Amino acid sequence: MDSKRQQIIGSLSERINSGRLKPGERLGSESELMAEFGVSRMTVHHAMRELEARGFLERRKGSGSYVAPARPYVAIYPHLDIRAEIEAAGGVHRARVLVQALELAAPPLAQGFGLGADAPLFHAVVLHLSGGVPVEIEDRWLNPALLPECMSVDLTRETLFGLLMARRPFRAGDERIRACTASDEEAAVLGLEPGAVCLETTRRTRSDEGVVTQVRLLRPGTSHLEGRIAPAARD
Amino acid sequence: MDSKRQQIIGSLSERINSGRLKPGERLGSESELMAEFGVSRMTVHHAMRELEARGFLERRKGSGSYVAPARPYVAIYPHLDIRAEIEAAGGVHRARVLVQALELAAPPLAQGFGLGADAPLFHAVVLHLSGGVPVEIEDRWLNPALLPECMSVDLTRETLFGLLMARRPFRAGDERIRACTASDEEAAVLGLEPGAVCLETTRRTRSDEGVVTQVRLLRPGTSHLEGRIAPAARD
DNA sequence: AAGTGGTCTAGACCACACC
DNA sequence: GTGTGGTCTAGACCACTTC
């Protein structure tokens, strides 16, 4: 037996999802729904409040409750942690460390981190393999102040992504995906023909203190990213 | 002046976000918080209920309220109308219709739509241009029952994406991104060298009644997709 | 048995929108 | 002024977890 609140939520959301109530249309007032469902006002109120939180309704004080405009859709990709991705696919993750050093970065890169041109950045290049097959080159720059142990970490056992998530949860970031061809060196590392087609992801994550890390991920073009489509979250 | 509910929400979420309360830790009971904040139980209750809905808390009847485990991060790509995307970039959208027909689809494709092999599907191939420059080939299959006017639509004036979004009879879907090379025909249409690198997005959207549409979007490799990184939404 | 969250009520006062 | 949603209260009963 559903609670009364759930019955109201179910009844109203059905009217909206079925299209019988269209975006912009007004619902009954709390008093009207109170009478219709035979419950107290607070019960109606909290049911509608929940529908508002879920993005089905917009409520306007002094005016009424209206069906919210349709939300845009987004594609959601959970591809952030290469190790988790490989293991989810039933593979075994291995890593080969190609670079792990403190380096003076090119000025535009250093500027992105809000550091002077003479401040060294941590630079790592790691080849990730699934069951011995190369799947991704990770080329990462990192503000060493935010992960002091970066030079002593064994990157074959831990991913920088995992470390960063545990130590330095970030707030937000942006990402770009494009198609490109591998350089001779990259092709050799990934075991591809020179000039082979690749998928490149560039990502930058920020916390309150500035840019945390910037990474370029290169995958063979034969691999693909898988995401799902859903209505955009509110906020 | 914040409402009491907002003060409670702010106070509790600050304790969680600052890390003073860690995932899994127990919060005070409703009665304790009632005393701490000097409000009635219902006020505490609804504040915590909202925090639970936002994914900060987990509440267990008979046990207590606990800080929810950290949410994983995901990359989020907006689903944009190619036309809106071009215009947002200051370009002028033009379309060239290469195919607009009802066709008998290959059996695996028809099956995906839950239709018999003898049921025709709507098939459209449209080249989208920005200021005369080709930016995308849209190759779409569509259940004609869900968009009856599909054969009479002027696809140079309206995008199928826009039409479908307006009707939005779909609930969810999946999407794949990969790098590939253009076929000779595709390269000619996009104005690229034969075998040029491209970015391919394949998308399938479903409603309660089955697959609504399946589309393959092909862009020159020089273009890129832009997304953002954020904590995964609940649900 | 004691404590927890889940639900519901009846009543009250408020700020705001609309006419 | 009337009606709307926003907020808060005090009290009640319930189902569940924990001991």
Coordinates of C-alpha atoms (C1' of nucleotides) in Angstrom, one line a residue:
Chain A
M1 CA 0.0 0.0 0.0
D2 CA 1.5 3.3 -1.2
S3 CA 1.4 6.2 1.2
K4 CA -1.0 9.0 0.4
R5 CA 1.9 11.2 -0.5
Q6 CA 3.1 8.5 -3.0
Q7 CA -0.4 8.2 -4.4
I8 CA -0.6 11.9 -5.1
I9 CA 2.9 11.9 -6.6
G10 CA 2.0 9.0 -8.8
S11 CA -1.3 10.4 -9.9
L12 CA 0.1 13.8 -10.7
S13 CA 3.3 12.6 -12.4
E14 CA 1.2 10.2 -14.5
R15 CA -0.9 13.1 -15.7
I16 CA 2.3 14.9 -16.7
N17 CA 4.2 12.1 -18.3
S18 CA 1.2 10.9 -20.3
G19 CA 0.9 14.4 -21.8
R20 CA -2.6 15.0 -20.4
L21 CA -1.0 18.0 -18.6
K22 CA 1.3 19.9 -20.8
P23 CA 4.3 22.1 -19.9
G24 CA 3.0 25.5 -18.7
E25 CA -0.4 24.2 -17.7
R26 CA -1.6 24.9 -14.2
L27 CA -2.4 22.2 -11.7
G28 CA -5.1 22.5 -9.1
S29 CA -4.2 24.5 -6.0
E30 CA -3.2 22.8 -2.8
S31 CA -6.7 23.3 -1.5
E32 CA -8.3 21.8 -4.6
L33 CA -6.0 18.8 -4.5
M34 CA -6.6 18.5 -0.8
A35 CA -10.3 18.0 -1.5
E36 CA -9.7 15.8 -4.5
F37 CA -7.4 13.4 -2.7
G38 CA -9.1 13.7 0.7
V39 CA -5.9 14.6 2.6
S40 CA -4.6 17.4 4.6
R41 CA -2.9 20.4 3.1
M42 CA 0.6 19.4 4.3
T43 CA 0.3 16.1 2.6
V44 CA -0.5 17.7 -0.7
H45 CA 2.1 20.3 -0.1
H46 CA 5.0 17.9 0.4
A47 CA 3.9 15.7 -2.5
M48 CA 4.1 18.7 -4.8
R49 CA 7.3 19.9 -3.2
E50 CA 8.8 16.6 -4.1
L51 CA 7.6 16.8 -7.7
E52 CA 9.1 20.3 -7.9
A53 CA 12.4 19.0 -6.6
R54 CA 12.3 16.2 -9.3
G55 CA 11.8 18.8 -11.9
F56 CA 8.2 18.0 -12.9
L57 CA 6.6 21.2 -11.5
E58 CA 7.3 24.8 -11.0
R59 CA 5.5 26.4 -8.1
R60 CA 5.0 30.1 -7.9
K61 CA 3.9 31.7 -4.6
G62 CA 0.7 33.6 -5.0
S63 CA 0.0 32.2 -8.4
G64 CA -0.1 28.4 -8.5
S65 CA 1.7 25.2 -9.6
Y66 CA 2.6 24.6 -13.3
V67 CA 4.0 21.8 -15.3
A68 CA 7.7 22.5 -15.8
P69 CA 9.1 22.9 -19.3
A70 CA 10.6 19.8 -20.8
R71 CA 14.2 19.3 -19.7
P72 CA 16.9 19.0 -22.3
Y73 CA 18.7 15.7 -22.6
V74 CA 22.4 15.1 -22.0
A75 CA 24.7 12.2 -22.6
I76 CA 26.4 10.9 -19.5
Y77 CA 29.8 9.1 -19.8
P78 CA 31.2 7.3 -16.7
H79 CA 34.6 6.9 -18.3
L80 CA 36.7 8.8 -15.9
D81 CA 38.7 6.0 -14.2
I82 CA 40.5 3.9 -16.8
R83 CA 41.2 1.1 -14.3
A84 CA 37.6 0.8 -13.2
E85 CA 36.6 0.9 -16.8
I86 CA 38.9 -2.0 -17.8
E87 CA 37.9 -4.1 -14.8
A88 CA 34.2 -3.5 -15.4
A89 CA 34.7 -4.9 -18.9
G90 CA 36.2 -8.0 -17.3
G91 CA 39.8 -7.1 -18.2
V92 CA 42.9 -7.0 -16.0
H93 CA 44.5 -3.6 -15.7
R94 CA 48.2 -3.1 -16.1
A95 CA 50.2 0.1 -16.5
R96 CA 53.6 1.0 -17.9
V97 CA 55.2 4.2 -16.7
L98 CA 56.9 6.1 -19.5
V99 CA 57.4 9.4 -17.7
Q100 CA 57.2 10.4 -14.0
A101 CA 59.1 13.6 -13.5
L102 CA 59.0 17.2 -12.3
E103 CA 59.3 19.4 -15.3
L104 CA 59.2 23.0 -16.2
A105 CA 56.1 23.3 -18.3
A106 CA 55.6 25.5 -21.3
P107 CA 54.3 28.9 -20.2
P108 CA 50.7 28.6 -21.4
L109 CA 50.4 25.3 -19.5
A110 CA 51.9 26.7 -16.3
Q111 CA 49.6 29.7 -16.6
G112 CA 46.6 27.4 -16.7
F113 CA 47.7 26.2 -13.3
G114 CA 48.1 29.7 -12.0
L115 CA 51.8 29.1 -11.4
G116 CA 54.9 31.0 -12.5
A117 CA 56.9 29.9 -15.5
D118 CA 59.7 28.8 -13.1
A119 CA 57.5 26.5 -11.0
P120 CA 57.9 22.9 -11.9
L121 CA 54.9 20.8 -12.6
F122 CA 54.5 17.1 -12.1
H123 CA 54.4 15.3 -15.5
A124 CA 53.4 11.6 -15.9
V125 CA 52.9 9.5 -19.1
V126 CA 51.4 6.1 -18.4
L127 CA 50.4 3.4 -20.8
H128 CA 47.3 1.5 -19.7
L129 CA 46.8 -2.1 -20.8
S130 CA 43.9 -4.5 -20.6
G131 CA 45.2 -8.0 -20.6
G132 CA 48.4 -6.9 -22.2
V133 CA 46.6 -4.9 -25.0
P134 CA 47.3 -1.2 -24.9
V135 CA 44.1 0.7 -24.5
E136 CA 45.2 4.2 -23.5
I137 CA 48.0 6.7 -23.2
E138 CA 47.6 9.0 -20.2
D139 CA 49.6 12.2 -20.4
R140 CA 49.0 14.2 -17.3
W141 CA 50.2 17.4 -15.7
L142 CA 49.6 18.1 -12.1
N143 CA 50.2 20.8 -9.6
P144 CA 52.7 19.0 -7.3
A145 CA 51.6 21.1 -4.3
L146 CA 48.3 19.4 -4.4
L147 CA 49.7 15.8 -4.3
P148 CA 53.1 16.0 -2.6
E149 CA 53.8 12.3 -2.9
C150 CA 53.4 12.3 -6.6
M151 CA 57.1 11.5 -7.3
S152 CA 57.2 8.4 -5.0
V153 CA 53.9 6.8 -6.1
D154 CA 54.0 3.5 -7.9
L155 CA 51.9 4.2 -10.9
T156 CA 51.7 0.6 -11.9
R157 CA 49.7 -0.1 -8.7
E158 CA 47.7 3.1 -8.4
T159 CA 46.2 5.4 -11.0
L160 CA 46.7 9.1 -10.6
F161 CA 42.9 9.4 -11.1
G162 CA 42.2 7.2 -8.1
L163 CA 44.8 9.1 -6.0
L164 CA 43.3 12.4 -6.9
M165 CA 39.8 11.3 -6.2
A166 CA 40.8 10.1 -2.7
R167 CA 43.0 13.1 -1.8
R168 CA 41.8 16.1 -3.8
P169 CA 38.2 15.8 -4.6
F170 CA 37.6 18.4 -7.3
R171 CA 34.5 20.5 -7.8
A172 CA 34.2 20.5 -11.6
G173 CA 36.0 20.3 -14.8
D174 CA 35.7 20.3 -18.5
E175 CA 36.5 17.8 -21.2
R176 CA 36.9 17.8 -25.0
I177 CA 36.8 14.8 -27.3
R178 CA 38.2 14.8 -30.9
A179 CA 39.5 12.4 -33.4
C180 CA 43.1 12.6 -34.5
T181 CA 46.0 10.5 -35.8
A182 CA 48.7 9.0 -33.6
S183 CA 52.2 10.4 -33.9
D184 CA 54.9 7.8 -34.8
E185 CA 55.9 7.5 -31.2
E186 CA 52.3 7.2 -29.9
A187 CA 51.5 4.6 -32.5
A188 CA 54.5 2.6 -31.5
V189 CA 53.5 2.7 -27.8
L190 CA 49.9 1.8 -28.6
G191 CA 51.0 -0.9 -31.1
L192 CA 49.3 0.8 -34.0
E193 CA 50.3 1.5 -37.6
P194 CA 51.9 5.0 -37.8
G195 CA 49.2 7.6 -38.5
A196 CA 46.5 5.3 -37.1
V197 CA 43.2 6.9 -36.2
C198 CA 42.8 7.7 -32.5
L199 CA 40.3 9.2 -30.1
E200 CA 41.6 12.0 -27.9
T201 CA 40.1 13.2 -24.7
T202 CA 41.5 16.3 -23.0
R203 CA 40.3 17.0 -19.5
R204 CA 40.9 19.7 -17.0
T205 CA 39.7 19.6 -13.4
R206 CA 39.5 22.4 -10.9
S207 CA 39.0 22.7 -7.2
D208 CA 38.5 25.8 -5.1
E209 CA 42.3 26.4 -5.2
G210 CA 42.6 26.4 -9.0
V211 CA 43.4 23.8 -11.7
V212 CA 44.2 20.4 -10.1
T213 CA 45.2 18.5 -13.2
Q214 CA 45.2 18.5 -16.9
V215 CA 45.3 15.3 -18.8
R216 CA 45.3 14.1 -22.4
L217 CA 44.0 10.6 -23.0
L218 CA 44.7 8.9 -26.3
R219 CA 42.9 5.7 -27.4
P220 CA 43.0 3.7 -30.5
G221 CA 40.2 4.7 -32.8
T222 CA 38.8 1.1 -32.7
S223 CA 37.8 1.6 -29.1
H224 CA 34.7 3.6 -28.3
L225 CA 33.2 5.5 -25.4
E226 CA 29.8 4.4 -24.2
G227 CA 27.4 6.6 -22.5
R228 CA 23.7 6.9 -21.7
I229 CA 21.2 9.5 -22.5
A230 CA 19.0 11.0 -19.8
P231 CA 17.1 14.2 -19.0
A232 CA 19.4 16.8 -17.6
A233 CA 19.5 17.0 -13.8
R234 CA 18.1 20.1 -12.2
D235 CA 20.2 22.8 -10.7
Chain B
M1 CA 16.7 35.7 6.4
D2 CA 16.9 32.0 5.6
S3 CA 14.0 29.8 6.7
K4 CA 14.7 27.4 9.6
R5 CA 14.7 24.6 7.1
Q6 CA 17.3 26.3 5.0
Q7 CA 19.5 27.0 8.0
I8 CA 19.4 23.3 9.0
I9 CA 20.1 22.2 5.4
G10 CA 23.0 24.7 5.2
S11 CA 24.4 23.7 8.5
L12 CA 24.3 20.0 7.9
S13 CA 25.5 20.2 4.3
E14 CA 28.4 22.3 5.4
R15 CA 29.5 19.7 7.9
I16 CA 29.4 17.1 5.2
N17 CA 31.1 19.1 2.4
S18 CA 33.8 20.3 4.7
G19 CA 34.6 16.7 5.6
R20 CA 33.9 17.1 9.3
L21 CA 31.3 14.5 8.8
K22 CA 32.6 11.6 6.7
P23 CA 30.7 9.2 4.5
G24 CA 29.0 6.5 6.6
E25 CA 29.1 8.6 9.8
R26 CA 25.9 8.9 11.7
L27 CA 24.1 12.3 12.1
G28 CA 22.1 13.1 15.2
S29 CA 18.6 11.8 15.3
E30 CA 15.7 13.9 14.5
S31 CA 15.0 14.5 18.2
E32 CA 18.6 15.5 18.8
L33 CA 18.7 18.0 15.9
M34 CA 15.3 19.2 17.0
A35 CA 16.8 20.2 20.3
E36 CA 20.0 21.5 18.7
F37 CA 18.2 23.8 16.3
G38 CA 15.3 24.6 18.5
V39 CA 12.6 23.6 15.9
S40 CA 9.8 21.1 15.7
R41 CA 10.4 17.6 14.5
M42 CA 8.7 18.1 11.2
T43 CA 11.1 21.0 10.3
V44 CA 14.1 18.8 11.0
H45 CA 12.4 15.9 9.2
H46 CA 11.8 17.8 6.0
A47 CA 15.2 19.4 6.0
M48 CA 16.8 15.9 6.2
R49 CA 14.4 14.6 3.7
E50 CA 15.6 17.2 1.3
L51 CA 19.3 16.4 2.0
E52 CA 18.5 12.8 1.3
A53 CA 16.8 13.7 -2.0
R54 CA 19.9 15.7 -3.0
G55 CA 22.1 12.7 -2.3
F56 CA 23.9 13.9 0.8
L57 CA 22.3 11.6 3.3
E58 CA 21.0 8.1 3.6
R59 CA 18.2 7.6 6.1
R60 CA 17.4 4.2 7.6
K61 CA 14.2 3.7 9.4
G62 CA 14.8 2.4 12.9
S63 CA 18.5 3.1 12.7
G64 CA 19.4 6.7 11.9
S65 CA 20.7 9.1 9.2
Y66 CA 24.1 8.6 7.7
V67 CA 26.4 10.6 5.4
A68 CA 26.0 9.1 1.9
P69 CA 29.0 7.7 0.1
A70 CA 30.8 10.1 -2.2
R71 CA 29.2 10.2 -5.6
P72 CA 31.3 9.2 -8.7
Y73 CA 32.1 11.8 -11.2
V74 CA 30.9 11.6 -14.8
A75 CA 31.4 13.5 -18.0
I76 CA 28.2 15.2 -19.2
Y77 CA 27.7 16.2 -22.8
P78 CA 24.7 18.4 -23.7
H79 CA 22.5 17.1 -26.4
L80 CA 22.4 20.0 -28.7
D81 CA 20.5 20.6 -31.8
I82 CA 23.1 20.9 -34.6
R83 CA 21.3 23.9 -35.8
A84 CA 21.4 25.6 -32.4
E85 CA 25.0 24.6 -32.0
I86 CA 26.0 26.2 -35.3
E87 CA 24.0 29.4 -34.6
A88 CA 25.4 29.6 -31.1
A89 CA 28.9 29.7 -32.7
G90 CA 27.8 32.6 -34.9
G91 CA 27.3 30.5 -38.0
V92 CA 24.4 30.2 -40.4
H93 CA 22.9 26.7 -40.5
R94 CA 22.1 25.2 -43.9
A95 CA 21.0 21.6 -44.6
R96 CA 21.2 19.5 -47.7
V97 CA 18.8 16.5 -47.8
L98 CA 20.5 13.5 -49.3
V99 CA 17.9 10.9 -48.4
Q100 CA 14.3 11.2 -47.1
A101 CA 12.5 8.0 -47.7
L102 CA 10.6 5.1 -46.2
E103 CA 12.8 2.1 -46.6
L104 CA 12.8 -1.5 -45.6
A105 CA 15.6 -1.7 -43.1
A106 CA 18.1 -4.6 -42.7
P107 CA 16.6 -7.1 -40.3
P108 CA 18.8 -6.3 -37.3
L109 CA 17.9 -2.7 -37.6
A110 CA 14.2 -3.4 -37.9
Q111 CA 14.4 -5.7 -34.9
G112 CA 15.9 -3.0 -32.8
F113 CA 12.8 -1.0 -33.4
G114 CA 10.6 -3.9 -32.5
L115 CA 9.1 -4.0 -35.9
G116 CA 8.7 -6.8 -38.4
A117 CA 11.1 -7.1 -41.3
D118 CA 8.3 -6.0 -43.7
A119 CA 7.6 -2.7 -41.8
P120 CA 9.2 0.3 -43.5
L121 CA 11.3 2.7 -41.5
F122 CA 11.8 6.3 -42.1
H123 CA 15.4 7.0 -43.3
A124 CA 17.0 10.4 -43.6
V125 CA 20.5 11.5 -44.5
V126 CA 21.1 15.2 -44.1
L127 CA 24.3 17.1 -44.5
H128 CA 24.5 20.1 -42.1
L129 CA 26.6 23.1 -43.1
S130 CA 27.8 26.2 -41.2
G131 CA 28.2 29.1 -43.6
G132 CA 28.6 26.7 -46.5
V133 CA 31.2 24.5 -44.7
P134 CA 30.1 20.9 -44.1
V135 CA 30.1 20.1 -40.4
E136 CA 28.1 16.9 -39.9
I137 CA 26.4 14.1 -41.8
E138 CA 23.2 13.0 -40.0
D139 CA 22.1 9.4 -40.9
R140 CA 18.9 8.7 -39.1
W141 CA 16.4 5.9 -38.9
L142 CA 13.1 6.5 -37.2
N143 CA 9.9 4.7 -36.4
P144 CA 7.4 6.5 -38.7
A145 CA 4.5 5.7 -36.4
L146 CA 6.1 8.1 -33.8
L147 CA 6.4 11.0 -36.2
P148 CA 3.7 10.6 -38.9
E149 CA 4.6 13.8 -40.8
C150 CA 8.2 12.7 -41.3
M151 CA 7.9 12.4 -45.1
S152 CA 6.4 15.8 -45.6
V153 CA 8.8 17.7 -43.3
D154 CA 11.1 20.2 -45.0
L155 CA 14.4 19.1 -43.5
T156 CA 16.2 22.2 -44.8
R157 CA 14.0 24.3 -42.5
E158 CA 13.6 22.0 -39.5
T159 CA 15.9 19.4 -37.9
L160 CA 14.7 16.0 -37.0
F161 CA 16.4 16.5 -33.7
G162 CA 14.3 19.6 -33.0
L163 CA 11.1 17.9 -34.1
L164 CA 11.8 14.9 -31.9
M165 CA 12.7 17.1 -28.9
A166 CA 9.5 19.0 -29.3
R167 CA 7.5 15.8 -29.1
R168 CA 10.1 14.1 -26.9
P169 CA 8.4 10.8 -26.7
F170 CA 11.6 9.2 -25.3
R171 CA 12.7 8.3 -21.9
A172 CA 16.3 7.3 -22.3
G173 CA 18.9 6.0 -24.6
D174 CA 22.5 5.1 -25.2
E175 CA 25.3 6.6 -27.2
R176 CA 28.7 5.6 -28.4
I177 CA 31.6 7.8 -29.6
R178 CA 34.5 6.5 -31.7
A179 CA 37.1 7.7 -34.2
C180 CA 36.9 6.4 -37.7
T181 CA 37.8 7.2 -41.3
A182 CA 35.4 8.6 -43.8
S183 CA 34.3 6.4 -46.7
D184 CA 35.0 7.8 -50.1
E185 CA 31.4 8.9 -50.4
E186 CA 31.3 10.4 -46.9
A187 CA 34.6 12.2 -47.6
A188 CA 33.2 13.7 -50.8
V189 CA 30.1 14.9 -49.0
L190 CA 32.0 16.4 -46.1
G191 CA 34.6 17.9 -48.5
L192 CA 37.5 15.9 -47.0
E193 CA 40.3 13.9 -48.4
P194 CA 39.4 10.2 -48.8
G195 CA 40.1 8.3 -45.6
A196 CA 40.1 11.5 -43.5
V197 CA 39.8 11.1 -39.8
C198 CA 36.3 11.5 -38.4
L199 CA 34.4 11.5 -35.1
E200 CA 31.4 9.3 -35.1
T201 CA 28.5 9.4 -32.6
T202 CA 25.9 6.7 -32.7
R203 CA 22.8 7.3 -30.6
R204 CA 19.7 5.3 -29.9
T205 CA 16.8 6.6 -28.0
R206 CA 13.9 4.6 -26.5
S207 CA 10.4 5.3 -25.2
D208 CA 8.1 3.0 -23.4
E209 CA 7.0 1.7 -26.8
G210 CA 10.4 0.8 -28.0
V211 CA 13.2 2.4 -30.0
V212 CA 12.2 5.9 -31.3
T213 CA 15.2 6.7 -33.4
Q214 CA 18.7 5.6 -34.2
V215 CA 21.2 8.1 -35.6
R216 CA 24.8 8.1 -36.7
L217 CA 26.5 11.5 -36.7
L218 CA 29.7 11.9 -38.6
R219 CA 31.9 15.0 -38.1
P220 CA 35.3 15.8 -39.4
G221 CA 38.0 14.9 -36.9
T222 CA 39.0 18.5 -36.7
S223 CA 35.9 19.3 -34.8
H224 CA 35.5 18.3 -31.1
L225 CA 32.8 17.7 -28.5
E226 CA 32.8 19.7 -25.4
G227 CA 31.4 18.5 -22.1
R228 CA 31.8 19.1 -18.4
I229 CA 32.7 16.9 -15.4
A230 CA 30.4 16.8 -12.4
P231 CA 29.3 14.5 -9.6
A232 CA 26.8 12.0 -10.9
A233 CA 23.1 12.8 -10.2
R234 CA 21.2 10.5 -8.1
D235 CA 18.8 7.9 -9.6
Chain C
dA1 C1' 11.5 -2.2 25.2
dA2 C1' 13.5 1.8 23.5
dG3 C1' 14.8 4.6 19.8
dT4 C1' 14.6 5.7 15.0
dG5 C1' 12.6 7.5 10.8
dG6 C1' 7.7 7.6 8.0
dT7 C1' 3.5 9.5 7.8
dC8 C1' -0.5 12.3 8.6
dT9 C1' -3.3 15.9 10.7
dA10 C1' -5.4 20.6 11.9
dG11 C1' -4.4 24.9 12.6
dA12 C1' -1.7 29.0 12.2
dC13 C1' 0.7 33.0 10.3
dC14 C1' 3.3 34.9 6.4
dA15 C1' 4.7 36.9 1.7
dC16 C1' 3.4 37.3 -2.7
dA17 C1' 0.5 37.5 -7.2
dC18 C1' -3.4 38.9 -9.2
dC19 C1' -7.3 41.6 -9.9
Chain D
dG1 C1' -9.1 41.6 -1.0
dT2 C1' -8.7 37.0 -2.2
dG3 C1' -6.2 33.1 -3.2
dT4 C1' -1.8 31.1 -3.7
dG5 C1' 2.2 28.7 -2.0
dG6 C1' 6.0 28.9 2.1
dT7 C1' 6.7 27.9 6.6
dC8 C1' 6.2 26.1 11.2
dT9 C1' 4.1 23.7 15.1
dA10 C1' 2.5 20.0 18.5
dG11 C1' 0.8 15.9 18.6
dA12 C1' -0.3 11.4 17.0
dC13 C1' 0.3 6.6 15.3
dC14 C1' 3.1 3.4 12.7
dA15 C1' 6.9 0.2 11.0
dC16 C1' 11.3 -0.9 11.6
dT17 C1' 16.0 -1.7 13.9
dT18 C1' 18.5 -2.5 17.6
dC19 C1' 19.4 -4.4 22.0

